Tab-separated table of C-alpha atoms and ligand atoms in Angstrom:
chain	number	residue	atom	x	y	z
A	299	MET	CA	-74.747	-7.342	35.354
A	300	THR	CA	-74.095	-6.345	38.911
A	301	VAL	CA	-76.306	-9.225	40.256
A	302	PHE	CA	-74.380	-11.555	37.958
A	303	PHE	CA	-70.848	-10.485	39.329
A	304	GLN	CA	-72.134	-10.653	42.780
A	305	ARG	CA	-73.422	-14.088	42.224
A	306	ARG	CA	-70.077	-15.351	40.811
A	307	SER	CA	-67.996	-13.781	43.599
A	308	PHE	CA	-70.534	-15.317	46.176
A	309	LEU	CA	-69.977	-18.667	44.407
A	310	ARG	CA	-66.138	-18.340	44.487
A	311	THR	CA	-65.909	-17.309	47.968
A	312	SER	CA	-68.273	-20.086	49.306
A	313	LEU	CA	-66.383	-22.693	47.070
A	314	GLY	CA	-63.093	-21.242	48.444
A	315	ALA	CA	-64.448	-21.522	51.969
A	316	LEU	CA	-65.454	-25.129	51.466
A	317	ALA	CA	-62.053	-26.029	50.043
A	318	VAL	CA	-60.281	-24.435	53.004
A	319	ALA	CA	-62.680	-26.424	55.366
A	320	ALA	CA	-62.044	-29.580	53.640
A	321	VAL	CA	-58.236	-29.137	53.803
A	322	ARG	CA	-58.537	-28.120	57.408
A	323	ALA	CA	-60.442	-31.446	58.146
A	324	ARG	CA	-57.644	-33.399	56.685
A	325	ILE	CA	-54.683	-31.562	57.969
A	326	PRO	CA	-54.934	-30.908	61.704
A	327	ALA	CA	-53.974	-27.517	62.728
A	328	ARG	CA	-50.317	-26.790	63.483
A	329	PRO	CA	-48.556	-26.737	65.849
A	330	LEU	CA	-49.402	-30.263	66.791
A	331	PRO	CA	-49.043	-31.373	70.385
A	332	ALA	CA	-45.398	-32.302	71.037
A	333	LEU	CA	-45.189	-35.965	72.072
A	334	LYS	CA	-41.891	-35.419	73.705
A	335	GLU	CA	-43.580	-32.906	76.189
A	336	ILE	CA	-46.534	-35.219	76.970
A	337	ALA	CA	-43.944	-38.003	77.458
A	338	ALA	CA	-41.722	-35.753	79.816
A	339	SER	CA	-44.848	-34.904	81.943
A	340	LYS	CA	-45.013	-38.782	82.652
A	341	GLN	CA	-41.272	-39.168	83.067
A	342	LEU	CA	-40.815	-40.730	79.780
A	343	LEU	CA	-38.561	-40.138	76.787
A	344	PHE	CA	-40.303	-40.299	73.354
A	345	GLY	CA	-38.580	-40.520	70.009
A	346	THR	CA	-37.755	-42.485	66.947
A	347	ALA	CA	-35.295	-44.236	64.654
A	348	VAL	CA	-33.704	-41.921	62.065
A	349	SER	CA	-32.441	-42.895	58.600
A	350	PHE	CA	-29.557	-40.912	57.035
A	351	ALA	CA	-31.803	-39.759	54.289
A	352	GLU	CA	-34.233	-38.304	56.660
A	353	LEU	CA	-31.503	-36.224	58.222
A	354	GLN	CA	-30.893	-34.500	54.880
A	355	ARG	CA	-34.610	-33.397	54.700
A	356	PRO	CA	-35.386	-30.154	56.535
A	357	GLU	CA	-39.058	-30.990	56.783
A	358	CYS	CA	-38.194	-34.117	58.526
A	359	THR	CA	-35.628	-32.604	60.731
A	360	ALA	CA	-38.128	-30.090	61.822
A	361	LEU	CA	-40.672	-32.716	62.823
A	362	LEU	CA	-37.998	-34.599	64.787
A	363	THR	CA	-36.982	-31.576	66.862
A	364	GLU	CA	-40.632	-30.702	67.438
A	365	GLN	CA	-41.618	-34.203	68.676
A	366	CYS	CA	-38.726	-36.151	69.965
A	367	SER	CA	-36.552	-36.153	73.093
A	368	ILE	CA	-34.655	-39.243	72.051
A	369	LEU	CA	-33.364	-40.606	68.835
A	370	VAL	CA	-31.576	-43.749	67.574
A	371	SER	CA	-29.789	-43.962	64.143
A	372	GLU	CA	-31.589	-46.664	62.190
A	373	ASN	CA	-28.490	-48.085	60.530
A	374	ASP	CA	-25.443	-45.836	60.918
A	375	MET	CA	-24.020	-47.125	64.244
A	376	LYS	CA	-24.296	-50.692	63.178
A	377	TRP	CA	-20.992	-52.722	62.215
A	378	ARG	CA	-21.653	-52.369	58.641
A	379	ALA	CA	-21.629	-48.741	58.812
A	380	THR	CA	-18.937	-48.099	61.296
A	381	HIS	CA	-16.396	-50.893	60.471
A	382	PRO	CA	-16.428	-51.378	56.799
A	383	ALA	CA	-12.922	-53.011	56.650
A	384	PRO	CA	-11.012	-55.006	59.385
A	385	ASP	CA	-8.421	-52.181	59.818
A	386	ARG	CA	-10.869	-49.109	59.058
A	387	PHE	CA	-13.624	-47.538	61.099
A	388	ASP	CA	-15.929	-44.949	59.331
A	389	PHE	CA	-17.969	-42.652	61.698
A	390	SER	CA	-18.844	-40.136	58.965
A	391	ARG	CA	-22.602	-40.890	59.227
A	392	ALA	CA	-22.734	-41.625	62.837
A	393	ASP	CA	-20.989	-38.263	63.553
A	394	ARG	CA	-23.454	-36.409	61.580
A	395	PHE	CA	-26.465	-38.119	63.440
A	396	MET	CA	-24.660	-37.236	66.822
A	397	ALA	CA	-24.120	-33.650	65.813
A	398	PHE	CA	-27.821	-33.267	64.831
A	399	ALA	CA	-29.026	-34.637	68.106
A	400	GLU	CA	-26.698	-32.758	70.216
A	401	GLU	CA	-27.279	-29.486	68.553
A	402	HIS	CA	-31.027	-29.896	69.401
A	403	ARG	CA	-30.268	-31.387	72.866
A	404	ILE	CA	-32.008	-34.718	71.960
A	405	ALA	CA	-30.850	-37.730	74.017
A	406	VAL	CA	-29.326	-40.661	71.827
A	407	ARG	CA	-29.658	-44.483	71.995
A	408	GLY	CA	-26.769	-46.264	70.257
A	409	HIS	CA	-27.712	-49.352	68.278
A	410	ASN	CA	-26.037	-51.669	68.243
A	411	LEU	CA	-22.834	-53.253	69.168
A	412	CYS	CA	-23.365	-57.023	68.548
A	413	TRP	CA	-25.896	-58.692	66.394
A	414	TYR	CA	-26.157	-61.690	64.146
A	415	GLN	CA	-26.970	-59.551	61.085
A	416	HIS	CA	-26.183	-56.308	59.406
A	417	ASN	CA	-22.494	-57.008	59.696
A	418	PRO	CA	-19.825	-56.136	57.128
A	419	GLU	CA	-19.009	-58.989	54.816
A	420	TRP	CA	-15.485	-59.324	55.851
A	421	LEU	CA	-16.431	-60.195	59.441
A	422	ASP	CA	-17.634	-63.723	58.373
A	423	PHE	CA	-14.382	-64.446	56.460
A	424	THR	CA	-12.132	-63.080	59.138
A	425	VAL	CA	-13.335	-64.058	62.485
A	426	ASN	CA	-12.150	-67.287	63.971
A	427	ALA	CA	-11.738	-68.724	67.426
A	428	GLN	CA	-8.234	-67.277	67.798
A	429	ASN	CA	-9.055	-63.667	66.906
A	430	ALA	CA	-12.755	-63.227	67.839
A	431	ASP	CA	-12.117	-61.976	71.346
A	432	THR	CA	-9.893	-59.291	70.068
A	433	ILE	CA	-12.034	-58.186	67.236
A	434	LEU	CA	-15.248	-58.059	69.355
A	435	ARG	CA	-13.586	-56.049	72.142
A	436	GLU	CA	-11.811	-53.763	69.734
A	437	HIS	CA	-14.779	-52.912	67.846
A	438	ILE	CA	-16.910	-52.200	70.984
A	439	ARG	CA	-14.176	-50.248	72.618
A	440	THR	CA	-13.515	-47.969	69.568
A	441	VAL	CA	-17.316	-47.296	68.738
A	442	VAL	CA	-18.309	-46.701	72.393
A	443	ARG	CA	-15.451	-44.643	73.405
A	444	ARG	CA	-15.931	-42.138	70.538
A	445	TYR	CA	-19.374	-41.179	71.916
A	446	ALA	CA	-18.569	-41.982	75.558
A	447	GLY	CA	-20.518	-39.747	77.924
A	448	ARG	CA	-23.052	-38.719	75.072
A	449	ILE	CA	-25.133	-41.719	74.806
A	450	HIS	CA	-28.252	-42.396	76.920
A	451	SER	CA	-28.189	-46.210	76.347
A	452	TRP	CA	-26.325	-48.665	74.140
A	453	ASP	CA	-28.066	-51.667	72.683
A	454	VAL	CA	-25.051	-53.871	73.501
A	455	LEU	CA	-26.647	-56.974	72.326
A	456	ASN	CA	-29.418	-57.483	69.795
A	457	GLU	CA	-31.510	-60.506	69.281
A	458	ALA	CA	-29.134	-63.110	70.884
A	459	VAL	CA	-31.885	-65.394	72.157
A	460	LEU	CA	-33.680	-67.794	70.152
A	461	PRO	CA	-34.940	-71.129	71.535
A	462	ALA	CA	-35.670	-72.553	68.167
A	463	HIS	CA	-31.951	-72.790	67.529
A	464	GLN	CA	-31.705	-75.383	70.330
A	465	ASN	CA	-28.340	-74.123	71.671
A	466	PRO	CA	-27.440	-74.240	75.287
A	467	HIS	CA	-29.162	-71.434	77.145
A	468	ASP	CA	-31.272	-70.781	74.047
A	469	LEU	CA	-28.666	-68.697	72.250
A	470	ARG	CA	-29.113	-67.851	68.697
A	471	GLN	CA	-26.612	-69.242	66.206
A	472	CYS	CA	-24.219	-66.497	65.284
A	473	ILE	CA	-20.536	-65.845	64.408
A	474	TRP	CA	-19.697	-64.858	67.954
A	475	LEU	CA	-21.476	-67.926	69.495
A	476	ASN	CA	-19.588	-70.111	67.076
A	477	THR	CA	-16.187	-68.785	67.859
A	478	LEU	CA	-16.336	-67.652	71.542
A	479	GLY	CA	-19.259	-69.698	72.829
A	480	GLU	CA	-21.655	-67.995	75.353
A	481	ASP	CA	-18.737	-66.017	76.730
A	482	TYR	CA	-19.137	-63.508	74.075
A	483	VAL	CA	-22.259	-62.065	75.799
A	484	GLU	CA	-20.306	-61.147	78.808
A	485	ILE	CA	-17.287	-59.866	76.828
A	486	ALA	CA	-19.572	-57.521	74.982
A	487	PHE	CA	-21.384	-55.951	78.020
A	488	ARG	CA	-18.088	-55.662	79.877
A	489	ALA	CA	-16.258	-54.051	77.078
A	490	ALA	CA	-19.114	-51.484	76.719
A	491	ALA	CA	-19.309	-50.739	80.417
A	492	GLU	CA	-15.507	-50.141	80.458
A	493	ALA	CA	-15.615	-47.721	77.362
A	494	ASP	CA	-18.641	-45.711	78.652
A	495	PRO	CA	-19.437	-46.056	82.367
A	496	LYS	CA	-22.183	-43.659	82.001
A	497	ALA	CA	-24.290	-45.314	79.105
A	498	LEU	CA	-27.200	-47.705	80.286
A	499	LEU	CA	-26.635	-50.945	78.715
A	500	THR	CA	-29.451	-52.730	77.026
A	501	TYR	CA	-30.441	-56.152	75.764
A	502	ASN	CA	-32.765	-55.629	72.842
A	503	ASP	CA	-35.154	-58.268	71.242
A	504	TYR	CA	-38.259	-58.854	69.092
A	505	ASP	CA	-41.346	-61.206	69.197
A	506	ILE	CA	-41.751	-61.014	72.961
A	507	GLU	CA	-44.831	-58.911	73.281
A	508	GLU	CA	-47.746	-61.105	72.020
A	509	ASP	CA	-49.563	-63.740	73.804
A	510	THR	CA	-48.453	-66.625	71.571
A	511	ALA	CA	-46.839	-69.997	72.848
A	512	GLU	CA	-43.827	-69.287	70.724
A	513	GLN	CA	-43.332	-65.822	72.131
A	514	GLN	CA	-44.006	-66.983	75.728
A	515	GLU	CA	-41.111	-69.543	75.235
A	516	LYS	CA	-38.925	-66.778	74.105
A	517	ARG	CA	-39.828	-64.520	77.037
A	518	GLU	CA	-39.034	-67.400	79.452
A	519	ALA	CA	-35.750	-67.906	77.770
A	520	ILE	CA	-34.765	-64.158	77.828
A	521	LEU	CA	-35.777	-63.968	81.557
A	522	LYS	CA	-33.332	-66.875	82.422
A	523	PHE	CA	-30.749	-65.315	80.187
A	524	LEU	CA	-31.028	-61.857	82.013
A	525	ASP	CA	-31.259	-63.335	85.284
A	526	ARG	CA	-27.982	-65.356	84.710
A	527	LEU	CA	-26.350	-62.096	83.615
A	528	ARG	CA	-27.385	-60.240	86.711
A	529	LYS	CA	-26.360	-63.028	88.967
A	530	ARG	CA	-22.855	-62.769	87.533
A	531	ASP	CA	-22.736	-59.150	87.813
A	532	VAL	CA	-22.651	-58.368	84.223
A	533	PRO	CA	-23.353	-54.804	83.599
A	534	VAL	CA	-26.869	-54.900	81.942
A	535	HIS	CA	-29.276	-52.293	82.824
A	536	ALA	CA	-32.193	-52.431	80.487
A	537	LEU	CA	-34.409	-54.591	78.354
A	538	GLY	CA	-35.392	-53.230	74.986
A	539	LEU	CA	-38.725	-54.517	73.627
A	540	GLN	CA	-38.620	-53.878	69.928
A	541	SER	CA	-42.400	-53.978	69.629
A	542	HIS	CA	-42.716	-54.611	65.936
A	543	LEU	CA	-46.421	-55.406	66.203
A	544	LYS	CA	-49.037	-56.917	63.946
A	545	PRO	CA	-52.823	-56.451	64.013
A	546	GLN	CA	-54.407	-59.406	65.899
A	547	PRO	CA	-57.920	-60.864	65.064
A	548	GLN	CA	-58.743	-60.123	68.748
A	549	PRO	CA	-57.317	-57.353	70.790
A	550	SER	CA	-54.408	-58.762	72.848
A	551	GLN	CA	-54.648	-59.065	76.570
A	552	TRP	CA	-50.723	-58.964	77.025
A	553	LYS	CA	-51.117	-61.436	79.845
A	554	GLY	CA	-47.671	-63.046	79.166
A	555	LEU	CA	-46.043	-59.674	78.586
A	556	ASN	CA	-47.387	-58.230	81.979
A	557	GLN	CA	-46.110	-61.220	83.806
A	558	PHE	CA	-42.815	-61.044	82.153
A	559	LEU	CA	-42.449	-57.267	82.962
A	560	LYS	CA	-43.129	-58.018	86.581
A	561	GLU	CA	-40.130	-60.452	86.564
A	562	ILE	CA	-38.034	-57.970	84.628
A	563	GLU	CA	-38.712	-55.381	87.136
A	564	LYS	CA	-37.627	-57.762	90.004
A	565	LEU	CA	-34.266	-57.994	88.272
A	566	GLY	CA	-33.956	-54.195	88.453
A	567	LEU	CA	-33.999	-53.564	84.839
A	568	GLN	CA	-35.439	-50.470	83.024
A	569	VAL	CA	-37.533	-51.262	80.000
A	570	TYR	CA	-37.460	-49.338	76.736
A	571	ILE	CA	-39.939	-49.671	73.804
A	572	THR	CA	-37.251	-49.350	71.252
A	573	GLU	CA	-38.681	-50.028	67.687
A	574	LEU	CA	-42.392	-49.708	67.795
A	575	ASP	CA	-44.369	-50.048	64.505
A	576	VAL	CA	-47.260	-51.999	63.174
A	577	ASP	CA	-47.184	-54.213	60.129
A	578	ASP	CA	-50.236	-53.629	57.975
A	579	SER	CA	-49.419	-56.095	55.222
A	580	THR	CA	-52.302	-58.251	56.043
A	581	LEU	CA	-54.929	-55.521	56.251
A	582	PRO	CA	-57.143	-54.573	53.392
A	583	ALA	CA	-56.032	-51.766	51.157
A	584	SER	CA	-58.464	-49.197	52.277
A	585	LEU	CA	-56.630	-46.500	53.982
A	586	PRO	CA	-59.147	-45.419	56.640
A	587	GLN	CA	-59.542	-49.121	57.566
A	588	ARG	CA	-55.844	-49.783	57.785
A	589	ASP	CA	-55.235	-46.575	59.789
A	590	MET	CA	-57.806	-47.362	62.233
A	591	ALA	CA	-56.411	-50.845	62.709
A	592	VAL	CA	-52.844	-49.793	63.127
A	593	ALA	CA	-53.935	-47.074	65.556
A	594	ALA	CA	-55.973	-49.470	67.531
A	595	VAL	CA	-52.793	-51.652	67.918
A	596	TYR	CA	-50.796	-48.647	69.122
A	597	ALA	CA	-53.564	-47.699	71.657
A	598	ASN	CA	-54.119	-51.173	73.026
A	599	TYR	CA	-50.435	-51.975	73.432
A	600	LEU	CA	-49.343	-48.756	74.811
A	601	ARG	CA	-52.195	-48.210	77.293
A	602	ASN	CA	-51.134	-51.669	78.705
A	603	ILE	CA	-47.579	-51.396	78.874
A	604	LEU	CA	-47.245	-47.774	80.028
A	605	GLN	CA	-48.914	-48.945	83.318
A	606	HIS	CA	-45.443	-50.513	84.174
A	607	GLN	CA	-43.274	-47.908	85.796
A	608	SER	CA	-40.121	-49.665	84.624
A	609	VAL	CA	-40.877	-48.299	81.009
A	610	LYS	CA	-38.839	-45.220	80.534
A	611	ALA	CA	-38.854	-44.515	76.829
A	612	VAL	CA	-40.997	-45.033	73.763
A	613	LEU	CA	-39.314	-44.988	70.345
A	614	THR	CA	-40.943	-45.942	66.963
A	615	TRP	CA	-38.880	-47.591	64.123
A	616	GLY	CA	-38.972	-44.661	61.713
A	617	PHE	CA	-41.309	-41.514	61.887
A	618	THR	CA	-42.844	-41.207	58.557
A	619	ASP	CA	-44.501	-43.946	56.427
A	620	ARG	CA	-42.206	-42.845	53.511
A	621	ASP	CA	-39.172	-44.260	55.262
A	622	SER	CA	-40.412	-47.404	57.020
A	623	TRP	CA	-38.261	-50.535	56.781
A	624	LEU	CA	-41.474	-52.621	56.434
A	625	ASN	CA	-41.856	-51.580	52.853
A	626	HIS	CA	-38.872	-53.659	52.095
A	627	PHE	CA	-39.001	-56.243	54.812
A	628	ARG	CA	-42.763	-57.032	54.555
A	629	PRO	CA	-44.032	-55.339	51.339
A	630	ARG	CA	-47.800	-55.556	50.798
A	631	ALA	CA	-49.017	-58.019	48.172
A	632	ASP	CA	-51.001	-55.232	46.511
A	633	GLY	CA	-47.858	-53.093	46.141
A	634	LEU	CA	-49.334	-50.254	48.208
A	635	PRO	CA	-46.929	-48.720	50.805
A	636	GLN	CA	-47.451	-49.680	54.297
A	637	ARG	CA	-48.736	-47.195	56.945
A	638	PRO	CA	-47.125	-48.277	60.031
A	639	LEU	CA	-45.935	-45.029	61.686
A	640	PRO	CA	-47.293	-41.856	63.344
A	641	PHE	CA	-46.876	-39.676	60.211
A	642	ASP	CA	-47.778	-40.556	56.624
A	643	GLU	CA	-45.678	-39.874	53.471
A	644	ASN	CA	-46.834	-36.440	53.369
A	645	LEU	CA	-45.729	-35.841	57.007
A	646	GLN	CA	-49.149	-35.553	58.194
A	647	PRO	CA	-50.164	-37.143	61.462
A	648	THR	CA	-51.743	-40.652	61.142
A	649	PRO	CA	-54.426	-42.018	63.609
A	650	ALA	CA	-51.256	-43.713	65.156
A	651	PHE	CA	-49.951	-40.291	66.183
A	652	PHE	CA	-53.149	-39.526	68.053
A	653	ALA	CA	-53.052	-42.950	69.517
A	654	LEU	CA	-49.666	-42.177	70.867
A	655	ARG	CA	-50.774	-38.873	72.090
A	656	ASP	CA	-53.636	-40.280	74.125
A	657	ALA	CA	-51.834	-43.296	75.436
A	658	LEU	CA	-48.907	-41.165	76.801
A	659	SER	CA	-51.330	-38.619	78.289
A	660	VAL	CA	-53.243	-41.262	80.338
A	661	ARG	CA	-49.991	-42.998	81.814
B	296	XIL	C1	-33.429	-52.493	60.068
B	296	XIL	C2	-33.305	-51.346	59.263
B	296	XIL	O1	-34.503	-50.608	59.467
B	296	XIL	C3	-33.122	-51.609	57.881
B	296	XIL	O2	-33.037	-50.386	57.160
B	296	XIL	C4	-31.853	-52.490	57.725
B	296	XIL	O3	-31.769	-52.910	56.279
B	296	XIL	C5	-32.019	-53.797	58.527
B	296	XIL	O4	-32.154	-53.386	59.862
B	296	XIL	N1	-34.535	-55.015	64.439
B	296	XIL	C6	-33.504	-54.177	64.614
B	296	XIL	C7	-33.148	-53.063	63.668
B	296	XIL	O5	-33.019	-54.302	65.684
B	296	XIL	O6	-31.923	-52.870	63.645
B	296	XIL	C8	-33.660	-53.490	62.339
B	296	XIL	O7	-33.438	-52.379	61.476
B	296	XIL	C9	-35.236	-53.877	62.313
B	296	XIL	C10	-35.394	-55.066	63.187
C-alpha cells in the first residue's frame, strides 16, 4: 500500500514538473526585457500604435507601459475621429489616449493631419476650391493646438506622393490636390508649425523600403518632394518610413533604402520607423515557420536600418497579433489570423519580439 501511494505521488510530482517545464519553455520568464530601455541606451524611442480597444484592456496597457517610450493612436487622431461633422470636433478618444500616455510619461506621435483616406464622409461633399484652404487650416489649427507642447511629432502629411498617378511633382490624387493644387502641402505644414512650434513635423509614407523598381521610383519622387519643401523653408523635420514589410524570397540588401537615407540625412531630416509590421499572408500555415520568417524580416530590416544615425524612433503598427490591421486589410486565404507583431494573441512574445530586442541591442 505504502509503495503504491509513494509511486502515485512520485508519478504526480514528476508529471507536474514536466508540465511546468513545458509551460516554462513556451512562456519566457517575466519580466521580459523592456524594449524601451534597450532603445534608450541607443538614443532611440521604441513604441507602437494603440487602438482604442487596447486602451480598455488592463493586460494590454500593462504591456505598453512596460515596453514603450512612445505611442501613436492607431485611428483616434485622424479626421474621421476628431472631425465627425463640418462644425463639430470630437476629442473624446484622442483625449483618453493622451491622458494614458501622459500619466505614464510616454511620448506621443500625432497621426495624422492630412491624408487621402480615412476622412469623414462630409469632407468629400463639402470641400471645394473656395473653402478648401479655410477647412484644411481650421482643422489643423484646432487639432494641433489642443495638444500643443505635448506631442513629440506630428504626421502632418500621410502618403501624398504616388508617381503612378502621373500628376506634376508625383503627387497623389486627393481632395486637397484637386481643390488647392500642390499648395496644400505647404499650407498643411505651415499651419501645423504655427499651432505647435515644438512638435517635429513629419512626412510619412509606405512602400519605400524594398529594392523593387517601383519603390525606387517612389523614393526618388519623395526625395525630390522633400528637397523642394526644404528649399522653400517649409517646416518639415522628419521622414516617417511606415515599414509595412513582406517576407521576400531572398533577404533584401536594402541598397536603394540605404542610398535614399544618405540623401535624407543631407537634407537634415530625422527618420522614424513609424508602422513596422510583417504581412504573413503569403506564408504557409505552420506557426513556427511563419514566426521564424516574420522574425527574420524584422531582424534583417532593423539591423540594416538602425545603422543610420538619423533613425530616432521605431514603432510597430499594433503590439499584439489580436489587434493587427492586417487581419482586415490582408486576411490570409486559409482564414488563420496573421502573426505580424512582437506579441501574439495571448500576449506572449513572438520571435519578432526577440528580433527587435537583438537588433536594438546591437545598434
Ligand atoms: C489603418 C488602421 O490600422 C486601420 O484600423 C484603419 O481602418 C485604416 O488605417 N498606413 C497608415 C495608417 O498611415 O494610418 C493605417 O492605419 C495603415 C496604413
